[in-house]
Tab-separated table of C-alpha atoms and ligand atoms in Angstrom:
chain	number	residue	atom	x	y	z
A	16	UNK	CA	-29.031	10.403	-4.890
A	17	UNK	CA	-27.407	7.333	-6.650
A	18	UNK	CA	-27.926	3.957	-6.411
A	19	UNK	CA	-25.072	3.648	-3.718
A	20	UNK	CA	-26.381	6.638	-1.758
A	21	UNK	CA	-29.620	5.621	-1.654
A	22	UNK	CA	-28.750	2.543	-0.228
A	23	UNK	CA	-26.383	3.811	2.416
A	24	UNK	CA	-29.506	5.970	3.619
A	25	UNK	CA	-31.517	3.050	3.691
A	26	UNK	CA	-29.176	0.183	5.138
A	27	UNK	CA	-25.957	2.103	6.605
A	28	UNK	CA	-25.865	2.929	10.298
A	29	UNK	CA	-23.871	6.052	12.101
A	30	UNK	CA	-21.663	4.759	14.673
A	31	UNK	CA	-20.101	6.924	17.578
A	32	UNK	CA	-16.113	7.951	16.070
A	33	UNK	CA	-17.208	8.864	13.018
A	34	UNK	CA	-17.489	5.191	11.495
A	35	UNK	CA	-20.355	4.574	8.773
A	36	UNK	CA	-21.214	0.218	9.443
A	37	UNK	CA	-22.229	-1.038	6.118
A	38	UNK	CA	-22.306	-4.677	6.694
A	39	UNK	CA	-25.078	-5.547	5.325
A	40	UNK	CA	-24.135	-5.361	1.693
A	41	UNK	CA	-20.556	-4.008	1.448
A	42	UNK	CA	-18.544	-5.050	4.853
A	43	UNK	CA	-20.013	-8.133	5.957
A	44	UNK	CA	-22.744	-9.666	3.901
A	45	UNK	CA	-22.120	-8.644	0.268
A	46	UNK	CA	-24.843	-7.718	-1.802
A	47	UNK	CA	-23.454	-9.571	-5.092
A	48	UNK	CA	-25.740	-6.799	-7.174
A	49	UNK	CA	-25.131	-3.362	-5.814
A	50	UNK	CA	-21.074	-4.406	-6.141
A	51	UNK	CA	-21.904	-5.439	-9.708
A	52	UNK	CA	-23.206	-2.047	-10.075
A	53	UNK	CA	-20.180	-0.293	-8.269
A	54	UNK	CA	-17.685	-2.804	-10.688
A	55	UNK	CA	-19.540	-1.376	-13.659
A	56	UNK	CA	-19.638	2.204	-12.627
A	57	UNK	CA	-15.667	1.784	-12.625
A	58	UNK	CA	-15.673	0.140	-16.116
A	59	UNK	CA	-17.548	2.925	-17.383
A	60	UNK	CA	-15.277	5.696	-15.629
A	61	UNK	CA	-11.827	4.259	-16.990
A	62	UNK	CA	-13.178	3.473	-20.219
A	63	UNK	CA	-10.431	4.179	-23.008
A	64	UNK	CA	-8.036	3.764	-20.497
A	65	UNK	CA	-4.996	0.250	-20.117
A	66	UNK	CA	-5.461	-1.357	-17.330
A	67	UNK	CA	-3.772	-4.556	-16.229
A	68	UNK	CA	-4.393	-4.768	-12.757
A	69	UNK	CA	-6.587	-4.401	-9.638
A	70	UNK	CA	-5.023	-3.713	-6.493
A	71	UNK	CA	-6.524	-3.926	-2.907
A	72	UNK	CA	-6.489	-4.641	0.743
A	73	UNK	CA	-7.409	-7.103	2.643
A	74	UNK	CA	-9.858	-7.684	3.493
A	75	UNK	CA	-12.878	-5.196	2.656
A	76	UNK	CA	-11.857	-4.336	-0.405
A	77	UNK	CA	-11.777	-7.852	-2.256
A	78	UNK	CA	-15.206	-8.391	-3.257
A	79	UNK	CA	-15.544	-4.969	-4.867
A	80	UNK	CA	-11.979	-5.289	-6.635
A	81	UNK	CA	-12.535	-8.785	-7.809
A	82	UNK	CA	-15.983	-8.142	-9.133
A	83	UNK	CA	-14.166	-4.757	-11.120
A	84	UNK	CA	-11.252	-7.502	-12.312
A	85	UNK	CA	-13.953	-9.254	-13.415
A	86	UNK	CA	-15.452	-6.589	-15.599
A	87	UNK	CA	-12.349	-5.677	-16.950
A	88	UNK	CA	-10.921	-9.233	-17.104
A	89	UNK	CA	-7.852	-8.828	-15.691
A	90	UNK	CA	-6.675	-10.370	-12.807
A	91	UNK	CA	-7.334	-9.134	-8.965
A	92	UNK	CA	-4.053	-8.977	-6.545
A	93	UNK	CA	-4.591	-8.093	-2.663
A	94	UNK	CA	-2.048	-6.261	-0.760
A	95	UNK	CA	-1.600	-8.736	2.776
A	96	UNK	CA	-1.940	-7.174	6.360
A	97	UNK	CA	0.191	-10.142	7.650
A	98	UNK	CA	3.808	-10.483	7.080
A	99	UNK	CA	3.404	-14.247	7.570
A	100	UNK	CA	2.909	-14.473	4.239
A	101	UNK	CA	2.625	-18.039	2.267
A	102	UNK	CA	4.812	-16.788	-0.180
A	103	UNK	CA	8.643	-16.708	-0.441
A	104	UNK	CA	10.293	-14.008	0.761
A	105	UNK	CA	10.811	-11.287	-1.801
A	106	UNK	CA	7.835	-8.720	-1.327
A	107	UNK	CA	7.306	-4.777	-1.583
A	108	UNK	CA	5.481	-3.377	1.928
A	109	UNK	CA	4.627	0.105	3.016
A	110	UNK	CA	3.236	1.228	6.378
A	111	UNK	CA	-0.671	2.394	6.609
A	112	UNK	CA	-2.457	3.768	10.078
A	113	UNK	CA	-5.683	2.093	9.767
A	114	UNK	CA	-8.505	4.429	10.690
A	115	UNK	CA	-10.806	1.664	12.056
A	116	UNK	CA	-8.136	-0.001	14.834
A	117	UNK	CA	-6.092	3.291	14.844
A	118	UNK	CA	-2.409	1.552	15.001
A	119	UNK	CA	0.088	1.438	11.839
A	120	UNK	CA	-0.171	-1.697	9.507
A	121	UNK	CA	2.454	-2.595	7.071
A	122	UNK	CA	0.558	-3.830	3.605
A	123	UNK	CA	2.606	-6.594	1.783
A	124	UNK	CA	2.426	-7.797	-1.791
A	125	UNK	CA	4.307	-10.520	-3.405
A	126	UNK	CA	6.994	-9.253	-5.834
A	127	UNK	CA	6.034	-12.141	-8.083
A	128	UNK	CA	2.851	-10.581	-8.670
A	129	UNK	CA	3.187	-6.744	-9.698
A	130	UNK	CA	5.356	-5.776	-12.428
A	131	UNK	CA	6.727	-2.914	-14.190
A	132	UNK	CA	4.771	-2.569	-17.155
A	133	UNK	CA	1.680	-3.018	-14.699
A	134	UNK	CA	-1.092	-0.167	-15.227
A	135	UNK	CA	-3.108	-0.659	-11.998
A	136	UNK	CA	-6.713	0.291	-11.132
A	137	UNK	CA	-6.528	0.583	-7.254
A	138	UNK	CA	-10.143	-0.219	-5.764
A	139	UNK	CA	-11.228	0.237	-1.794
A	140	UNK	CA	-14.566	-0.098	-0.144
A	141	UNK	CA	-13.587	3.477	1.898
A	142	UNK	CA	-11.635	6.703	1.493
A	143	UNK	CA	-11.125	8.265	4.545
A	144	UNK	CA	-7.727	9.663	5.929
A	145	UNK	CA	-5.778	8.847	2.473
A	146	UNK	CA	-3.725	6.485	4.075
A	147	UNK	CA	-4.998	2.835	2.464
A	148	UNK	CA	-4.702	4.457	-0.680
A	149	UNK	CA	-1.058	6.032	-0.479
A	150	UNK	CA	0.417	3.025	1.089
A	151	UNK	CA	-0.833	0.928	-1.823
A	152	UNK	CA	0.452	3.566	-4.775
A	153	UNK	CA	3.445	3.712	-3.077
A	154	UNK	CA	3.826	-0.233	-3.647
A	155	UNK	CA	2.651	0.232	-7.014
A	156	UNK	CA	5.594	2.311	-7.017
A	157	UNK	CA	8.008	0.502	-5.687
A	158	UNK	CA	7.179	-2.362	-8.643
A	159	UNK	CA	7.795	-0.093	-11.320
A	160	UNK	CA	4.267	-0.094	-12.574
A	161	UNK	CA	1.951	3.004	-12.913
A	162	UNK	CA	-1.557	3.868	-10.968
A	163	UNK	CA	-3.953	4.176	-13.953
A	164	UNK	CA	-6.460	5.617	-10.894
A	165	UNK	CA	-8.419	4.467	-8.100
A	166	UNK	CA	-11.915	3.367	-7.298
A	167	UNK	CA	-13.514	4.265	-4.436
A	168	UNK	CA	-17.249	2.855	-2.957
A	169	UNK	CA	-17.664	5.340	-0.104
A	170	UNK	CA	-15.428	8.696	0.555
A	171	UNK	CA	-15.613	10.292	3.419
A	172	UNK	CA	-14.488	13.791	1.687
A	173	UNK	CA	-14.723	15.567	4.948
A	174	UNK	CA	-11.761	13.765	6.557
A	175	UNK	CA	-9.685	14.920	3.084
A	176	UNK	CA	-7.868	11.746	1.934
A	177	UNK	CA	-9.378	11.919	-1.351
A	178	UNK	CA	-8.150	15.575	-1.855
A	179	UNK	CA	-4.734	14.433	-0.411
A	180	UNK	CA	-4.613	11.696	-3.553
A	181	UNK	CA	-5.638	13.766	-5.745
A	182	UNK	CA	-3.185	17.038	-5.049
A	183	UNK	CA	-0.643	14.156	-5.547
A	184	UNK	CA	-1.422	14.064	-8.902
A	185	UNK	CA	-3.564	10.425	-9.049
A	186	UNK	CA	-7.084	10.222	-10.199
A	187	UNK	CA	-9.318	9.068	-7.810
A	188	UNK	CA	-13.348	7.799	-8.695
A	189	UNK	CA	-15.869	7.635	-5.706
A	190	UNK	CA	-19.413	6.484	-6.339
A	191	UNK	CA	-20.936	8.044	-3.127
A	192	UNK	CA	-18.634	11.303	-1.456
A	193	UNK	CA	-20.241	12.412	2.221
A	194	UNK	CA	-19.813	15.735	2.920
A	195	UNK	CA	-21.312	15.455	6.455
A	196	UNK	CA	-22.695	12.796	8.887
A	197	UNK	CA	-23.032	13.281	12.358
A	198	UNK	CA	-23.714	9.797	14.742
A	199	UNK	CA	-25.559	12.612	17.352
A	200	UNK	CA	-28.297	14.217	14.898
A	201	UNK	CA	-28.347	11.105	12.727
A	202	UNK	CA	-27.823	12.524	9.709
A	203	UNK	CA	-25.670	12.282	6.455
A	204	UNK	CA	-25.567	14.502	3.423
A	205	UNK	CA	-23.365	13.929	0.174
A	206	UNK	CA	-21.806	16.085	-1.533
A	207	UNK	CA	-23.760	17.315	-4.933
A	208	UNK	CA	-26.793	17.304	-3.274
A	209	UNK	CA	-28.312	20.280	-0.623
A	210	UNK	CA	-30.314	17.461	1.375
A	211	UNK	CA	-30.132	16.359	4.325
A	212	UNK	CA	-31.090	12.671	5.030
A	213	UNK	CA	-32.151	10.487	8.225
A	214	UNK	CA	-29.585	7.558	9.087
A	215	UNK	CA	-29.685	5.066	11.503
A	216	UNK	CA	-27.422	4.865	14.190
A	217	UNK	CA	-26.044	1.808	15.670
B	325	LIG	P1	-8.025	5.641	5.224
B	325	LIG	O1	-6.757	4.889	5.088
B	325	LIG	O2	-8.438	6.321	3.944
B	325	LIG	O3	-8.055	6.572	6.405
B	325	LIG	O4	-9.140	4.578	5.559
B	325	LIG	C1	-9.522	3.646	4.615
B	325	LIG	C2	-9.807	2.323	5.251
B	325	LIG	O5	-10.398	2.478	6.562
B	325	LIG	C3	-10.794	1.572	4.419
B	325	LIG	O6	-10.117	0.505	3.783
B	325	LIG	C4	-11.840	1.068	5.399
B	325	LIG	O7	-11.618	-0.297	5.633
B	325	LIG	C5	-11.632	1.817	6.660
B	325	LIG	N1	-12.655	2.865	6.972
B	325	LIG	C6	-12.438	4.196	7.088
B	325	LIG	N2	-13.549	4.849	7.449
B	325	LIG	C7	-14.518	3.920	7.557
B	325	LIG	C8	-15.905	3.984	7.904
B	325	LIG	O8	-16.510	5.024	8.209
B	325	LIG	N3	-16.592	2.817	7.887
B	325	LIG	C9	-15.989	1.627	7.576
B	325	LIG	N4	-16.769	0.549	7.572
B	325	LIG	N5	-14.667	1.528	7.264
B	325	LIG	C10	-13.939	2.661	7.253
């Protein structure tokens, strides 16, 4: 197991709908060191490569991008879930089904802030369905500017998002990739490793 693993076994809880609650140090109270960790594990993954950018979505995924922007000193940008936006009105937005509140979103960002010329590192907290993910390369697209790859805390690489960004040709890094959990047995097993482990529920 890796450091992220371990601690999903040891703080994450199973809840019924096939939701993994990691609030106490990812979703809610943020463990400043294990996201350090995760911000370095991306640095070292996309070594060698240009980035200028990292791209997420409210509101999960900020910590873990901005800590990665940090590493790689480059700015952090945050797509908006709210078209009340304090910004003027010129703005790229694709739709998203959120998995958690299952109901379609549409993801804003501020023309003024994503460029051509851009090389983005996209960063979420989960991978699950795909959709977060495609919504936000597909406002990377609209700017001009180029996915350099994403970065991914927790996959879910039963529910085949990841493998749905990846056939589309973009690279995708996941510290921690289930393969199985089930809320009823209270179990989780990831993939690259034959064990099973004991999980709370909630
Ligand atoms: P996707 O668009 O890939 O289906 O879902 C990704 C988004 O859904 C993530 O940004 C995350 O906020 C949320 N999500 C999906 N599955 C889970 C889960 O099991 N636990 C938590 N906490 N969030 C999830």
């Amino acid at each position: 197991m890796n450091f992220l693993e371990e601690r999903i076994v040891k703080d994450g809880a199973l809840k019924e709908g096939n939701i993994l609650k990691v609030n106490g140090f990812l979703n809610h109270l943020i463990d400043v060191d294990i996201t350090r960790h995760m911000a370095l594990e991306f640095q070292n993954r996309y070594r060698g490569e240009y980035i200028t950018k990292v791209l997420t979505i409210e509101a999960s995924g900020i910590a873990l991008a901005c800590m990665t922007a940090t590493q790689l000193n480059v700015p952090m940008l945050f797509a908006k879930k709210s078209a009340s936006l304090n910004v003027d009105g010129d703005i790229y937005s694709a739709k998203c089904y959120s998995f958690t509140h299952q109901k379609d979103n549409h993801i804003f960002v501020s023309k003024r802030y994503l460029e051509p010329g851009d090389k983005v590192l996209i960063i979420d907290d989960f991978l699950a369905n795909g959709q977060a993910l495609l919504a936000l390369t597909d406002i990377v697209r609209q700017a001009g500017a180029e996915v350099v790859g994403c970065g991914i805390a927790i996959e879910k690489g039963y529910q085949g998002g990841g493998d749905l960004v990846r056939e589309k040709g973009y690279r995708v890094e996941s510290i921690a990739i289930i393969d199985e959990m089930d809320a009823d047995r209270h179990i989780i097993r990831f993939k690259g490793d034959d064990n099973i482990y004991t999980i709370n529920n909630i």
